DNA sequence: ATAGTGAACTGGTCAGACCACTTTTTGTGG
DNA sequence: CCACAAAAAGTGGTCTGACCAGTTCACTAT
């Protein structure tokens, strides 16, 4: 009859906190019930309540002021709560999000390359272009990796590697003939510093995959 | 003076935890010291240590198993973000990369919003615009967070939250008068769907910070 | 060598106690 | 009556200690 008590207390409290916020129409900036009151209402110890509150505070969803009280974060509480619940429930993000994020990093790398002369003039681009022209073994991942590496943001590179590892399943290795053109346009545009054209070529290329 | 922020204990512990992970080369999937051991080493009470650990657990960075121990989140499928964050945590040197990456996600969010009518027409933008106009308390983070949320990529949001959490130090809270204009242009451009203008306004705004 | 058992360890939860800070109330003096 | 300072109440921040409930692992007894 009762819900599963299996989950950890502080997660249940986070969930109940969200329900409480919605029920009582607590607006961003408003004060939340005090920790001690929440203990009573949620039938939990103060330690557990605090674990939940501190978690939400680290996420930036609430703000606690010593001696003052606990408040719902200033802006956009309702939207945040929705996001939050999805985190709690561990609803896993779609493959789409992973792809979109990876492509975001790739596009940004292309933009950076286009904007910097030293990067545009790297010999690697000619090399890649020639390999594509000759239909040699050119792996998509290699091309994109070169871009992200060239862009010089190591954090972005690390993120990209992880994202790529995760989304590799649906990617074929070799570059097909139909992709050849868009790919070469991409590289040439990059070398010329034509950001818009490069991005457009990239989008067209990605669209084929 | 020393940068002893005298901030909240559980935040200090979060910070110390990441230092500990870095020093001991703890890899994703590895076991962390037990809560009681951490109490001794970090010279804090178990309550505070647990508040920190539970926060990291809600973020998905660590995983606790009843009776088993606490582990640094492993590469299991979608949990990739956790690994990144552990990278982020240990790279003090590349603060610039963190900022650049965070800004990348913000720009992408702006682009997405500009491109989709439903997102442009969200009431939140008028609300933010009005608050800026009235010089109310508007936090930079709140504005950017709304953008990333609205863009709808939850993976990107999760990455952003973590990037923001660890680059917070250099960000002031309030929006200054000099930023007001660029910010309002950003919002208006977004609502109109003028991608280029919005990005330009964003860059100008960011440049001031 | 194996299966079984139990001690030792680990996280999960709770209760209560202080402290420091903020807000509210109260009581005084004008 | 009002203004203002002192006192009280309220609130988050931290710590201690305790007990429960799972997991691990070494050491039996077979």
PDB file of C-alpha atoms in Angstrom, chain A residues 8 10-11 14 47 50-52 54-61 63-66 73-80 83-84 86-88 90-94 96-101 103-109 111 152-156 158-160 162-163 166 196, chain B residues 8 10-11 14 47 50-52 54-60 63-65 75 77-81 83-84 87-88 91 93-94 96-98 100-101 104-105 107-108 111 122 124 128 131 137 139 142 145-146 149-150 152-159 161 163 165 196:
ATOM      1  CA  UNK A   8      17.022   6.752   0.320  1.00  0.00           C
ATOM      2  CA  UNK A  10      17.102  12.270   1.444  1.00  0.00           C
ATOM      3  CA  UNK A  11      15.928  11.518  -2.081  1.00  0.00           C
ATOM      4  CA  UNK A  14      13.828  16.063  -2.202  1.00  0.00           C
ATOM      5  CA  UNK A  47      19.846  15.322   9.461  1.00  0.00           C
ATOM      6  CA  UNK A  50      19.426  18.849   5.800  1.00  0.00           C
ATOM      7  CA  UNK A  51      21.043  16.349   3.459  1.00  0.00           C
ATOM      8  CA  UNK A  52      18.244  17.028   1.016  1.00  0.00           C
ATOM      9  CA  UNK A  54      22.159  20.920   1.093  1.00  0.00           C
ATOM     10  CA  UNK A  55      21.913  18.894  -2.094  1.00  0.00           C
ATOM     11  CA  UNK A  56      19.410  21.316  -3.532  1.00  0.00           C
ATOM     12  CA  UNK A  57      21.595  24.183  -2.424  1.00  0.00           C
ATOM     13  CA  UNK A  58      24.596  22.775  -4.274  1.00  0.00           C
ATOM     14  CA  UNK A  59      22.396  22.511  -7.333  1.00  0.00           C
ATOM     15  CA  UNK A  60      21.497  26.163  -6.848  1.00  0.00           C
ATOM     16  CA  UNK A  61      17.804  25.504  -6.478  1.00  0.00           C
ATOM     17  CA  UNK A  63      19.484  29.404  -0.934  1.00  0.00           C
ATOM     18  CA  UNK A  64      20.016  29.247   2.809  1.00  0.00           C
ATOM     19  CA  UNK A  65      20.874  32.241   4.943  1.00  0.00           C
ATOM     20  CA  UNK A  66      22.299  31.658   8.355  1.00  0.00           C
ATOM     21  CA  UNK A  73      16.081  30.405  -5.762  1.00  0.00           C
ATOM     22  CA  UNK A  74      15.243  33.742  -7.279  1.00  0.00           C
ATOM     23  CA  UNK A  75      14.339  32.924 -10.830  1.00  0.00           C
ATOM     24  CA  UNK A  76      12.703  30.101 -12.632  1.00  0.00           C
ATOM     25  CA  UNK A  77      11.821  27.849  -9.785  1.00  0.00           C
ATOM     26  CA  UNK A  78       9.120  25.944 -11.564  1.00  0.00           C
ATOM     27  CA  UNK A  79      11.219  25.036 -14.544  1.00  0.00           C
ATOM     28  CA  UNK A  80      14.056  24.028 -12.317  1.00  0.00           C
ATOM     29  CA  UNK A  83      14.462  19.425 -14.346  1.00  0.00           C
ATOM     30  CA  UNK A  84      15.192  18.414 -10.836  1.00  0.00           C
ATOM     31  CA  UNK A  86      13.938  14.280 -13.869  1.00  0.00           C
ATOM     32  CA  UNK A  87      17.289  14.081 -12.220  1.00  0.00           C
ATOM     33  CA  UNK A  88      15.882  12.468  -9.155  1.00  0.00           C
ATOM     34  CA  UNK A  90      17.098   9.244 -13.088  1.00  0.00           C
ATOM     35  CA  UNK A  91      15.176   9.551 -16.292  1.00  0.00           C
ATOM     36  CA  UNK A  92      17.957   9.107 -18.679  1.00  0.00           C
ATOM     37  CA  UNK A  93      18.563  11.589 -21.303  1.00  0.00           C
ATOM     38  CA  UNK A  94      17.946  10.629 -24.811  1.00  0.00           C
ATOM     39  CA  UNK A  96      19.587  12.930 -28.958  1.00  0.00           C
ATOM     40  CA  UNK A  97      20.953  15.031 -26.168  1.00  0.00           C
ATOM     41  CA  UNK A  98      24.261  13.253 -26.326  1.00  0.00           C
ATOM     42  CA  UNK A  99      24.519  13.782 -30.049  1.00  0.00           C
ATOM     43  CA  UNK A 100      23.437  17.383 -29.836  1.00  0.00           C
ATOM     44  CA  UNK A 101      25.993  18.107 -27.185  1.00  0.00           C
ATOM     45  CA  UNK A 103      27.900  18.338 -32.198  1.00  0.00           C
ATOM     46  CA  UNK A 104      27.864  21.524 -30.197  1.00  0.00           C
ATOM     47  CA  UNK A 105      31.452  20.942 -29.205  1.00  0.00           C
ATOM     48  CA  UNK A 106      32.408  20.117 -32.759  1.00  0.00           C
ATOM     49  CA  UNK A 107      30.810  23.231 -34.150  1.00  0.00           C
ATOM     50  CA  UNK A 108      32.460  25.390 -31.547  1.00  0.00           C
ATOM     51  CA  UNK A 109      35.818  23.875 -32.454  1.00  0.00           C
ATOM     52  CA  UNK A 111      34.323  28.267 -35.210  1.00  0.00           C
ATOM     53  CA  UNK A 152      42.857  23.868 -28.007  1.00  0.00           C
ATOM     54  CA  UNK A 153      40.273  23.556 -25.264  1.00  0.00           C
ATOM     55  CA  UNK A 154      41.376  20.495 -23.385  1.00  0.00           C
ATOM     56  CA  UNK A 155      38.277  20.319 -21.284  1.00  0.00           C
ATOM     57  CA  UNK A 156      36.139  20.416 -24.371  1.00  0.00           C
ATOM     58  CA  UNK A 158      37.805  15.475 -22.813  1.00  0.00           C
ATOM     59  CA  UNK A 159      34.092  16.000 -22.906  1.00  0.00           C
ATOM     60  CA  UNK A 160      34.062  15.265 -26.605  1.00  0.00           C
ATOM     61  CA  UNK A 162      33.452  10.831 -23.624  1.00  0.00           C
ATOM     62  CA  UNK A 163      30.509  11.868 -25.731  1.00  0.00           C
ATOM     63  CA  UNK A 166      29.044   6.957 -25.928  1.00  0.00           C
ATOM     64  CA  UNK A 196      29.296  30.369 -41.826  1.00  0.00           C
TER      65      UNK A 196
ATOM     66  CA  UNK B   8      29.708  26.483   4.785  1.00  0.00           C
ATOM     67  CA  UNK B  10      29.772  21.048   3.430  1.00  0.00           C
ATOM     68  CA  UNK B  11      31.041  23.206   0.582  1.00  0.00           C
ATOM     69  CA  UNK B  14      33.164  19.125  -1.391  1.00  0.00           C
ATOM     70  CA  UNK B  47      26.901  15.053   9.467  1.00  0.00           C
ATOM     71  CA  UNK B  50      27.388  13.293   4.700  1.00  0.00           C
ATOM     72  CA  UNK B  51      25.822  16.554   3.564  1.00  0.00           C
ATOM     73  CA  UNK B  52      28.681  16.912   1.118  1.00  0.00           C
ATOM     74  CA  UNK B  54      24.761  13.383  -0.481  1.00  0.00           C
ATOM     75  CA  UNK B  55      25.080  16.550  -2.536  1.00  0.00           C
ATOM     76  CA  UNK B  56      27.597  14.908  -4.805  1.00  0.00           C
ATOM     77  CA  UNK B  57      25.367  11.878  -5.016  1.00  0.00           C
ATOM     78  CA  UNK B  58      22.411  13.948  -6.149  1.00  0.00           C
ATOM     79  CA  UNK B  59      24.651  15.450  -8.783  1.00  0.00           C
ATOM     80  CA  UNK B  60      25.528  11.926  -9.817  1.00  0.00           C
ATOM     81  CA  UNK B  63      27.398   6.471  -5.738  1.00  0.00           C
ATOM     82  CA  UNK B  64      26.827   5.072  -2.272  1.00  0.00           C
ATOM     83  CA  UNK B  65      25.901   1.493  -1.558  1.00  0.00           C
ATOM     84  CA  UNK B  75      31.616   5.172 -16.908  1.00  0.00           C
ATOM     85  CA  UNK B  77      26.714   4.479 -20.204  1.00  0.00           C
ATOM     86  CA  UNK B  78      25.038   7.794 -19.663  1.00  0.00           C
ATOM     87  CA  UNK B  79      26.972   8.565 -16.520  1.00  0.00           C
ATOM     88  CA  UNK B  80      29.666  10.130 -18.609  1.00  0.00           C
ATOM     89  CA  UNK B  81      29.151  13.561 -17.241  1.00  0.00           C
ATOM     90  CA  UNK B  83      33.642  11.595 -15.237  1.00  0.00           C
ATOM     91  CA  UNK B  84      34.014  14.906 -16.876  1.00  0.00           C
ATOM     92  CA  UNK B  87      38.234  15.939 -14.667  1.00  0.00           C
ATOM     93  CA  UNK B  88      37.001  19.408 -14.144  1.00  0.00           C
ATOM     94  CA  UNK B  91      42.245  20.763 -13.366  1.00  0.00           C
ATOM     95  CA  UNK B  93      45.117  25.225 -14.229  1.00  0.00           C
ATOM     96  CA  UNK B  94      42.633  25.310 -17.029  1.00  0.00           C
ATOM     97  CA  UNK B  96      40.061  29.316 -18.855  1.00  0.00           C
ATOM     98  CA  UNK B  97      38.923  26.134 -20.519  1.00  0.00           C
ATOM     99  CA  UNK B  98      36.155  25.779 -18.015  1.00  0.00           C
ATOM    100  CA  UNK B 100      35.234  28.790 -22.499  1.00  0.00           C
ATOM    101  CA  UNK B 101      33.310  25.556 -22.361  1.00  0.00           C
ATOM    102  CA  UNK B 104      30.041  27.491 -25.438  1.00  0.00           C
ATOM    103  CA  UNK B 105      27.066  25.813 -23.874  1.00  0.00           C
ATOM    104  CA  UNK B 107      25.915  30.351 -26.712  1.00  0.00           C
ATOM    105  CA  UNK B 108      24.505  27.152 -28.097  1.00  0.00           C
ATOM    106  CA  UNK B 111      21.170  29.780 -30.712  1.00  0.00           C
ATOM    107  CA  UNK B 122       8.427  31.840 -23.292  1.00  0.00           C
ATOM    108  CA  UNK B 124      10.372  34.030 -18.778  1.00  0.00           C
ATOM    109  CA  UNK B 128      13.758  38.715 -16.921  1.00  0.00           C
ATOM    110  CA  UNK B 131      13.506  42.619 -13.704  1.00  0.00           C
ATOM    111  CA  UNK B 137      17.907  41.412  -8.011  1.00  0.00           C
ATOM    112  CA  UNK B 139      21.674  37.109 -10.875  1.00  0.00           C
ATOM    113  CA  UNK B 142      19.921  32.730 -13.096  1.00  0.00           C
ATOM    114  CA  UNK B 145      20.561  28.988 -16.374  1.00  0.00           C
ATOM    115  CA  UNK B 146      17.169  29.857 -17.768  1.00  0.00           C
ATOM    116  CA  UNK B 149      17.147  25.080 -19.339  1.00  0.00           C
ATOM    117  CA  UNK B 150      14.955  26.485 -22.061  1.00  0.00           C
ATOM    118  CA  UNK B 152      15.993  21.662 -23.516  1.00  0.00           C
ATOM    119  CA  UNK B 153      19.197  19.646 -23.670  1.00  0.00           C
ATOM    120  CA  UNK B 154      19.376  18.116 -20.258  1.00  0.00           C
ATOM    121  CA  UNK B 155      22.808  16.715 -20.749  1.00  0.00           C
ATOM    122  CA  UNK B 156      24.053  20.148 -21.654  1.00  0.00           C
ATOM    123  CA  UNK B 157      22.280  21.516 -18.612  1.00  0.00           C
ATOM    124  CA  UNK B 158      23.938  19.021 -16.358  1.00  0.00           C
ATOM    125  CA  UNK B 159      27.323  19.840 -17.784  1.00  0.00           C
ATOM    126  CA  UNK B 161      25.548  23.221 -13.828  1.00  0.00           C
ATOM    127  CA  UNK B 163      30.876  24.012 -14.997  1.00  0.00           C
ATOM    128  CA  UNK B 165      29.535  25.368  -9.885  1.00  0.00           C
ATOM    129  CA  UNK B 196      23.730  36.906 -34.684  1.00  0.00           C
TER     130      UNK B 196
END
